[in-house]
């Protein structure tokens, strides 16, 4: 028998389908559909494999499998590759999932840049595209047009048609109602309050879409093929221009009652007293250890040590400061400690409430290994509330992979609809 | 047709059963079991009702329902009450769930007191029992014997046999592994580290048991028949001698990777700087707004206003101080504000991470309406992260009701086993 290796598909559970319920007598047509869907999933996980493999893996009878396979072939979802390796008897015909049957796309709407990605139905990345957003281009309408343009460019590059793109997931830098597809507020963009982004995308491009908060998407990406693979309870903390978290519990994102779970940028930072929270002014934690906060702390320390006139040093970005710390610069090491201390305090409070298995640090500032090391060291002083800390392995690509993951999940049930 | 009112049963989802999966062809014996279980649940929710009601409510055929009802009657789980109100045709025979078929028990192990409760299979409370724990009685073994004694006393009172008690849920004041039934640590008791409490109870009494953290039990109780009825995302915050939370998300408790989710007593309190966390020393939040912390603040304010020699005032407990505030005492009002401020800061951080629909304040100190009012007022200054705040409606009985709820869930599937 040919070796069957298991491939990692996005969890269906990241998108909420109603569970299959058996309430009345079994309906054969319904069962046929369930069987075909289950076999397609098995084939995608063990791609390629033989009919005999599917019989073994599914526990279904050979005639049932044959009939479902014929149905899936007629839909263009699977291909027969001909003979595979034989274990002795009749050579098995190898079946392959037809990953180019369609495509899925992802978009990450940032404060200054729009990035896009195109993948096949195996989740294999085919191409990416990105553009800077001018001031004028930061409105919902302009972003939608740009997404459409980016998608066309990517399709052209891959010599395929826009019609074969089955689904698009877009990440927005703000509080997002996934059910209604509305971006409730995105302070870093222009005029993004209560924007029906999903409807806008679907109208503009004619492609079913899903809209999610960007940090949540990054968490999904890390769970699918990044640092949180196989971990069902984790917190993804993104430090960049902004600070936020994706709360991933029991195998799925936790959104909260008002879609604002994970807005930790507004939590307390040591030494600051609490003021009433306002959506449109940055939070304490964000001001302290977002990129700007870290750069300010660096300038403060430089001033103290009278090195501020070393002009090469004054223009450093947070991640460059962290690099200097690795090279042994004392002031830079102090900045790392400053950020790690504030971050560790925040993580302790999160861990006390949620007891996650792992905390993943991501984002342009947060994914730096030096920050991760320093933060974990501080956490290890505790007898408890000291989750492991890992750097994001997908870095700033996490959102885009998360988008592909959600689009693949959303597409799965429609392939057979 | 007779009026069918719906009764609230504990959610099955609070205990984790594997979901029913349809993988192969339907097996009739399995389906019969599923049908009987489903019908029993319907009957318990709409108790009493007729066979016709069950046919209508289940969507199953009349012969299927009749056969299942006969099976349930033979097991002693349902009774035929004879004729009910007729809607015109043949008078329907009313069926009633036989709630005295068995009993469930709950226990709440406190630092100074053991409390117990006995209920029928409808969750109706039949009797309670409690005893003070002397220093010597605070060991796991002594507590187990006392639980056994309490159960016997309650059974005697209800003229029933211990054998009819089908399940016992015990709440422990510490971090508890529900799967293994081990209390990992309970600093307020004596020698409670890694105590296999579930096994000890089962051996001592011969009754299947479940062990859970006491605050988590209180959250379950509030969800079942208290202030959180119908709310699927809430945080139960208990202030008493200790401070802790039950994190209830998507309709069930969240336990975390090390069973320590909700240990918020160790989170930061304003004005204190962070020290490494140690299991056996009380946390910052607990020291600040646990009962002792509140009483200390009261003494501090009395000292400032030179009223400390009013001996009647010096012996007040936290809830009595809150009562004084309601009566207009200025210093007492300051204490309420002090506690509410620290509590609100903690709730904001929790709400930023989890975005719960409601926060329930419970425990001997926390359930006071004045604290609830003051805390909610502070939270309302925020544009977001301002969940509704409600006082526990079950008060210090919440744990016991939670225990009944979990025992009823655990029993449900065994009734037909």
mmCIF file of C-alpha atoms in Angstrom, chain B residues 88-358:
data_model
loop_
_atom_site.group_PDB
_atom_site.id
_atom_site.type_symbol
_atom_site.label_atom_id
_atom_site.label_comp_id
_atom_site.label_asym_id
_atom_site.label_seq_id
_atom_site.Cartn_x
_atom_site.Cartn_y
_atom_site.Cartn_z
ATOM 1 C CA UNK B 88 -61.460 17.976 22.497
ATOM 2 C CA UNK B 89 -60.586 14.489 21.251
ATOM 3 C CA UNK B 90 -59.497 11.529 23.323
ATOM 4 C CA UNK B 91 -58.140 12.704 26.726
ATOM 5 C CA UNK B 92 -54.342 12.458 26.680
ATOM 6 C CA UNK B 93 -52.568 10.439 29.378
ATOM 7 C CA UNK B 94 -50.219 12.786 31.179
ATOM 8 C CA UNK B 95 -46.665 11.582 31.630
ATOM 9 C CA UNK B 96 -44.449 12.825 34.425
ATOM 10 C CA UNK B 97 -40.724 12.469 34.896
ATOM 11 C CA UNK B 98 -40.133 10.483 38.068
ATOM 12 C CA UNK B 99 -37.845 12.997 39.781
ATOM 13 C CA UNK B 100 -37.540 10.852 42.916
ATOM 14 C CA UNK B 101 -36.096 7.994 40.881
ATOM 15 C CA UNK B 102 -32.805 9.157 42.356
ATOM 16 C CA UNK B 103 -31.087 12.122 43.992
ATOM 17 C CA UNK B 104 -28.016 14.253 43.457
ATOM 18 C CA UNK B 105 -25.883 15.912 46.092
ATOM 19 C CA UNK B 106 -23.549 18.896 46.224
ATOM 20 C CA UNK B 107 -20.832 19.934 48.642
ATOM 21 C CA UNK B 108 -19.010 23.213 49.136
ATOM 22 C CA UNK B 109 -15.737 22.902 51.002
ATOM 23 C CA UNK B 110 -14.894 26.295 52.475
ATOM 24 C CA UNK B 111 -11.975 27.435 54.579
ATOM 25 C CA UNK B 112 -14.043 27.252 57.767
ATOM 26 C CA UNK B 113 -17.260 25.474 56.840
ATOM 27 C CA UNK B 114 -18.500 22.462 54.896
ATOM 28 C CA UNK B 115 -21.947 22.873 53.354
ATOM 29 C CA UNK B 116 -24.036 20.257 51.583
ATOM 30 C CA UNK B 117 -27.226 20.061 49.588
ATOM 31 C CA UNK B 118 -29.538 17.311 48.360
ATOM 32 C CA UNK B 119 -31.863 17.634 45.367
ATOM 33 C CA UNK B 120 -34.177 15.457 43.323
ATOM 34 C CA UNK B 121 -33.674 14.812 39.614
ATOM 35 C CA UNK B 122 -35.670 17.939 38.771
ATOM 36 C CA UNK B 123 -33.062 19.924 40.680
ATOM 37 C CA UNK B 124 -35.553 20.730 43.423
ATOM 38 C CA UNK B 125 -33.666 21.344 46.656
ATOM 39 C CA UNK B 126 -34.838 18.911 49.348
ATOM 40 C CA UNK B 127 -32.567 19.748 52.233
ATOM 41 C CA UNK B 128 -29.228 21.244 53.247
ATOM 42 C CA UNK B 129 -26.651 20.519 55.921
ATOM 43 C CA UNK B 130 -23.554 22.297 57.142
ATOM 44 C CA UNK B 131 -20.859 22.111 59.775
ATOM 45 C CA UNK B 132 -17.981 24.262 60.984
ATOM 46 C CA UNK B 133 -14.539 22.834 60.255
ATOM 47 C CA UNK B 134 -12.200 22.809 63.215
ATOM 48 C CA UNK B 135 -8.471 23.159 62.491
ATOM 49 C CA UNK B 136 -8.103 19.378 62.646
ATOM 50 C CA UNK B 137 -11.051 18.771 60.338
ATOM 51 C CA UNK B 138 -9.516 20.692 57.448
ATOM 52 C CA UNK B 139 -7.529 17.744 56.072
ATOM 53 C CA UNK B 140 -8.790 15.965 52.938
ATOM 54 C CA UNK B 141 -9.523 12.759 54.850
ATOM 55 C CA UNK B 142 -11.493 14.502 57.597
ATOM 56 C CA UNK B 143 -13.478 16.529 55.054
ATOM 57 C CA UNK B 144 -14.355 13.328 53.189
ATOM 58 C CA UNK B 145 -15.691 11.670 56.343
ATOM 59 C CA UNK B 146 -17.703 14.761 57.184
ATOM 60 C CA UNK B 147 -19.196 14.817 53.687
ATOM 61 C CA UNK B 148 -20.238 11.198 54.127
ATOM 62 C CA UNK B 149 -21.797 12.030 57.478
ATOM 63 C CA UNK B 150 -23.630 15.035 56.046
ATOM 64 C CA UNK B 151 -24.993 12.975 53.190
ATOM 65 C CA UNK B 152 -26.293 10.330 55.607
ATOM 66 C CA UNK B 153 -28.002 12.974 57.744
ATOM 67 C CA UNK B 154 -29.682 14.518 54.687
ATOM 68 C CA UNK B 155 -30.837 11.105 53.402
ATOM 69 C CA UNK B 156 -32.270 10.269 56.807
ATOM 70 C CA UNK B 157 -34.146 13.552 56.884
ATOM 71 C CA UNK B 158 -35.663 12.766 53.499
ATOM 72 C CA UNK B 159 -36.351 9.156 54.505
ATOM 73 C CA UNK B 160 -34.339 7.840 51.627
ATOM 74 C CA UNK B 161 -31.350 5.583 51.184
ATOM 75 C CA UNK B 162 -27.796 6.620 50.365
ATOM 76 C CA UNK B 163 -28.026 4.178 47.445
ATOM 77 C CA UNK B 164 -30.495 6.440 45.700
ATOM 78 C CA UNK B 165 -27.935 9.266 45.580
ATOM 79 C CA UNK B 166 -26.694 8.939 42.004
ATOM 80 C CA UNK B 167 -23.979 11.559 41.940
ATOM 81 C CA UNK B 168 -22.110 14.068 44.106
ATOM 82 C CA UNK B 169 -20.298 17.220 42.986
ATOM 83 C CA UNK B 170 -17.864 18.797 45.431
ATOM 84 C CA UNK B 171 -16.476 22.315 45.185
ATOM 85 C CA UNK B 172 -12.950 22.915 46.450
ATOM 86 C CA UNK B 173 -11.427 26.314 47.256
ATOM 87 C CA UNK B 174 -8.424 25.863 44.986
ATOM 88 C CA UNK B 175 -7.089 24.941 41.578
ATOM 89 C CA UNK B 176 -8.789 21.715 40.564
ATOM 90 C CA UNK B 177 -8.197 19.305 37.708
ATOM 91 C CA UNK B 178 -11.731 18.256 36.835
ATOM 92 C CA UNK B 179 -10.631 15.432 34.497
ATOM 93 C CA UNK B 180 -8.510 13.648 37.079
ATOM 94 C CA UNK B 181 -10.559 14.805 40.069
ATOM 95 C CA UNK B 182 -7.446 16.140 41.795
ATOM 96 C CA UNK B 183 -7.363 19.334 43.860
ATOM 97 C CA UNK B 184 -3.956 20.694 42.871
ATOM 98 C CA UNK B 185 -3.659 23.286 45.615
ATOM 99 C CA UNK B 186 -5.987 24.933 48.122
ATOM 100 C CA UNK B 187 -3.906 27.331 50.259
ATOM 101 C CA UNK B 188 -6.788 28.150 52.641
ATOM 102 C CA UNK B 189 -7.067 24.535 53.800
ATOM 103 C CA UNK B 190 -4.609 22.216 55.521
ATOM 104 C CA UNK B 191 -2.414 19.808 53.479
ATOM 105 C CA UNK B 192 -4.405 20.230 50.309
ATOM 106 C CA UNK B 193 -1.821 19.726 47.591
ATOM 107 C CA UNK B 194 -2.505 17.210 44.823
ATOM 108 C CA UNK B 195 -5.422 15.648 46.663
ATOM 109 C CA UNK B 196 -7.254 12.946 44.620
ATOM 110 C CA UNK B 197 -10.546 14.129 46.047
ATOM 111 C CA UNK B 198 -12.836 12.498 43.500
ATOM 112 C CA UNK B 199 -11.341 9.049 44.074
ATOM 113 C CA UNK B 200 -11.451 9.594 47.839
ATOM 114 C CA UNK B 201 -15.148 10.498 47.720
ATOM 115 C CA UNK B 202 -16.005 7.592 45.430
ATOM 116 C CA UNK B 203 -14.177 5.142 47.686
ATOM 117 C CA UNK B 204 -15.612 6.580 50.896
ATOM 118 C CA UNK B 205 -19.220 6.718 49.728
ATOM 119 C CA UNK B 206 -19.469 4.498 46.646
ATOM 120 C CA UNK B 207 -21.078 7.326 44.678
ATOM 121 C CA UNK B 208 -19.804 8.674 41.324
ATOM 122 C CA UNK B 209 -18.394 12.119 41.954
ATOM 123 C CA UNK B 210 -17.062 15.209 40.234
ATOM 124 C CA UNK B 211 -14.732 17.787 41.725
ATOM 125 C CA UNK B 212 -14.613 21.398 40.594
ATOM 126 C CA UNK B 213 -13.244 24.718 41.790
ATOM 127 C CA UNK B 214 -15.787 26.439 44.049
ATOM 128 C CA UNK B 215 -15.893 29.722 42.121
ATOM 129 C CA UNK B 216 -16.417 27.823 38.884
ATOM 130 C CA UNK B 217 -19.317 25.995 40.541
ATOM 131 C CA UNK B 218 -20.822 29.323 41.574
ATOM 132 C CA UNK B 219 -20.601 30.518 37.962
ATOM 133 C CA UNK B 220 -22.403 27.366 36.812
ATOM 134 C CA UNK B 221 -25.060 27.950 39.471
ATOM 135 C CA UNK B 222 -25.630 31.539 38.359
ATOM 136 C CA UNK B 223 -25.915 30.363 34.767
ATOM 137 C CA UNK B 224 -28.400 27.674 35.635
ATOM 138 C CA UNK B 225 -30.798 29.516 37.919
ATOM 139 C CA UNK B 226 -29.184 32.798 38.997
ATOM 140 C CA UNK B 227 -28.207 36.161 37.566
ATOM 141 C CA UNK B 228 -26.615 34.740 34.416
ATOM 142 C CA UNK B 229 -29.583 32.721 33.176
ATOM 143 C CA UNK B 230 -29.553 32.741 29.383
ATOM 144 C CA UNK B 231 -26.160 34.472 29.164
ATOM 145 C CA UNK B 232 -23.540 32.457 27.313
ATOM 146 C CA UNK B 233 -20.518 34.772 27.866
ATOM 147 C CA UNK B 234 -20.023 36.100 31.357
ATOM 148 C CA UNK B 235 -17.471 36.435 34.116
ATOM 149 C CA UNK B 236 -18.433 35.580 37.656
ATOM 150 C CA UNK B 237 -16.256 37.518 40.112
ATOM 151 C CA UNK B 238 -16.312 36.287 43.699
ATOM 152 C CA UNK B 239 -15.141 38.581 46.491
ATOM 153 C CA UNK B 240 -15.048 37.062 49.946
ATOM 154 C CA UNK B 241 -12.104 35.952 52.025
ATOM 155 C CA UNK B 242 -10.491 35.219 48.684
ATOM 156 C CA UNK B 243 -10.970 36.748 45.255
ATOM 157 C CA UNK B 244 -11.441 34.638 42.135
ATOM 158 C CA UNK B 245 -13.426 34.366 38.937
ATOM 159 C CA UNK B 246 -15.364 31.787 36.975
ATOM 160 C CA UNK B 247 -14.831 32.343 33.255
ATOM 161 C CA UNK B 248 -17.916 31.217 31.385
ATOM 162 C CA UNK B 249 -17.571 31.416 27.601
ATOM 163 C CA UNK B 250 -19.783 30.139 24.789
ATOM 164 C CA UNK B 251 -22.064 28.363 27.211
ATOM 165 C CA UNK B 252 -19.445 26.598 29.295
ATOM 166 C CA UNK B 253 -16.731 27.037 31.859
ATOM 167 C CA UNK B 254 -13.290 27.863 30.585
ATOM 168 C CA UNK B 255 -10.704 25.962 32.637
ATOM 169 C CA UNK B 256 -7.436 26.748 30.851
ATOM 170 C CA UNK B 257 -4.381 24.638 30.101
ATOM 171 C CA UNK B 258 -3.468 24.111 33.784
ATOM 172 C CA UNK B 259 -6.956 24.363 35.309
ATOM 173 C CA UNK B 260 -6.097 27.755 36.769
ATOM 174 C CA UNK B 261 -8.222 30.056 34.583
ATOM 175 C CA UNK B 262 -10.003 32.648 36.721
ATOM 176 C CA UNK B 263 -7.310 33.026 39.417
ATOM 177 C CA UNK B 264 -7.678 36.790 39.231
ATOM 178 C CA UNK B 265 -6.907 37.282 42.933
ATOM 179 C CA UNK B 266 -3.288 37.620 41.815
ATOM 180 C CA UNK B 267 -3.873 40.348 39.206
ATOM 181 C CA UNK B 268 -2.438 43.818 39.724
ATOM 182 C CA UNK B 269 -4.186 46.305 41.955
ATOM 183 C CA UNK B 270 -3.641 49.988 41.276
ATOM 184 C CA UNK B 271 -0.748 51.457 43.198
ATOM 185 C CA UNK B 272 0.963 48.109 43.877
ATOM 186 C CA UNK B 273 3.963 47.050 41.836
ATOM 187 C CA UNK B 274 4.253 43.512 40.611
ATOM 188 C CA UNK B 275 6.156 40.840 42.498
ATOM 189 C CA UNK B 276 6.680 37.256 41.364
ATOM 190 C CA UNK B 277 3.517 35.233 41.974
ATOM 191 C CA UNK B 278 3.547 32.525 44.628
ATOM 192 C CA UNK B 279 0.740 30.033 45.127
ATOM 193 C CA UNK B 280 0.896 30.222 48.904
ATOM 194 C CA UNK B 281 0.869 33.972 49.379
ATOM 195 C CA UNK B 282 -2.299 35.936 48.663
ATOM 196 C CA UNK B 283 -2.433 38.004 45.477
ATOM 197 C CA UNK B 284 -2.549 41.787 45.153
ATOM 198 C CA UNK B 285 -6.172 42.055 44.184
ATOM 199 C CA UNK B 286 -7.154 39.694 46.989
ATOM 200 C CA UNK B 287 -5.150 41.677 49.544
ATOM 201 C CA UNK B 288 -6.738 44.919 48.340
ATOM 202 C CA UNK B 289 -10.412 44.032 48.020
ATOM 203 C CA UNK B 290 -10.844 40.665 49.714
ATOM 204 C CA UNK B 291 -12.780 40.984 52.980
ATOM 205 C CA UNK B 292 -9.648 41.685 55.029
ATOM 206 C CA UNK B 293 -8.380 44.343 52.614
ATOM 207 C CA UNK B 294 -11.679 46.213 52.743
ATOM 208 C CA UNK B 295 -11.778 46.050 56.539
ATOM 209 C CA UNK B 296 -8.204 47.410 56.665
ATOM 210 C CA UNK B 297 -9.103 50.329 54.429
ATOM 211 C CA UNK B 298 -12.042 51.074 56.737
ATOM 212 C CA UNK B 299 -9.721 51.116 59.782
ATOM 213 C CA UNK B 300 -7.291 53.370 57.936
ATOM 214 C CA UNK B 301 -10.051 55.874 57.180
ATOM 215 C CA UNK B 302 -11.398 55.696 60.733
ATOM 216 C CA UNK B 303 -7.892 56.402 62.039
ATOM 217 C CA UNK B 304 -7.621 59.417 59.748
ATOM 218 C CA UNK B 305 -10.941 60.793 60.978
ATOM 219 C CA UNK B 306 -10.121 59.930 64.613
ATOM 220 C CA UNK B 307 -13.227 57.738 64.974
ATOM 221 C CA UNK B 308 -11.210 54.598 65.623
ATOM 222 C CA UNK B 309 -12.140 54.664 69.306
ATOM 223 C CA UNK B 310 -15.806 54.137 68.431
ATOM 224 C CA UNK B 311 -15.517 50.488 69.357
ATOM 225 C CA UNK B 312 -18.769 49.497 67.642
ATOM 226 C CA UNK B 313 -17.249 50.578 64.328
ATOM 227 C CA UNK B 314 -13.945 48.775 64.603
ATOM 228 C CA UNK B 315 -15.431 45.312 64.463
ATOM 229 C CA UNK B 316 -17.360 45.744 61.225
ATOM 230 C CA UNK B 317 -17.152 43.230 58.436
ATOM 231 C CA UNK B 318 -16.944 44.312 54.798
ATOM 232 C CA UNK B 319 -20.653 43.820 54.070
ATOM 233 C CA UNK B 320 -21.590 45.801 57.204
ATOM 234 C CA UNK B 321 -19.364 48.657 56.054
ATOM 235 C CA UNK B 322 -21.194 48.609 52.716
ATOM 236 C CA UNK B 323 -24.507 48.719 54.625
ATOM 237 C CA UNK B 324 -23.279 51.831 56.468
ATOM 238 C CA UNK B 325 -22.490 53.456 53.120
ATOM 239 C CA UNK B 326 -26.096 52.924 52.045
ATOM 240 C CA UNK B 327 -27.117 54.718 55.265
ATOM 241 C CA UNK B 328 -25.009 57.739 54.261
ATOM 242 C CA UNK B 329 -21.808 57.266 56.298
ATOM 243 C CA UNK B 330 -19.074 59.204 54.482
ATOM 244 C CA UNK B 331 -16.125 57.036 55.448
ATOM 245 C CA UNK B 332 -18.052 53.895 54.522
ATOM 246 C CA UNK B 333 -18.920 55.457 51.157
ATOM 247 C CA UNK B 334 -15.213 56.086 50.633
ATOM 248 C CA UNK B 335 -14.508 52.422 51.287
ATOM 249 C CA UNK B 336 -17.126 51.418 48.726
ATOM 250 C CA UNK B 337 -15.514 53.782 46.235
ATOM 251 C CA UNK B 338 -12.065 52.376 47.036
ATOM 252 C CA UNK B 339 -13.219 48.805 46.417
ATOM 253 C CA UNK B 340 -15.279 49.696 43.355
ATOM 254 C CA UNK B 341 -12.355 51.547 41.778
ATOM 255 C CA UNK B 342 -9.957 48.624 42.138
ATOM 256 C CA UNK B 343 -12.624 46.165 41.060
ATOM 257 C CA UNK B 344 -13.604 48.262 38.030
ATOM 258 C CA UNK B 345 -9.969 48.455 36.916
ATOM 259 C CA UNK B 346 -9.730 44.700 37.058
ATOM 260 C CA UNK B 347 -13.035 44.241 35.232
ATOM 261 C CA UNK B 348 -11.949 46.635 32.475
ATOM 262 C CA UNK B 349 -8.852 44.542 31.785
ATOM 263 C CA UNK B 350 -10.944 41.366 31.779
ATOM 264 C CA UNK B 351 -13.516 42.970 29.505
ATOM 265 C CA UNK B 352 -10.826 44.175 27.094
ATOM 266 C CA UNK B 353 -9.540 40.623 26.775
ATOM 267 C CA UNK B 354 -12.855 38.758 26.772
ATOM 268 C CA UNK B 355 -15.678 41.206 26.044
ATOM 269 C CA UNK B 356 -18.245 39.411 28.228
ATOM 270 C CA UNK B 357 -21.932 40.282 28.033
ATOM 271 C CA UNK B 358 -22.250 40.554 31.806
#
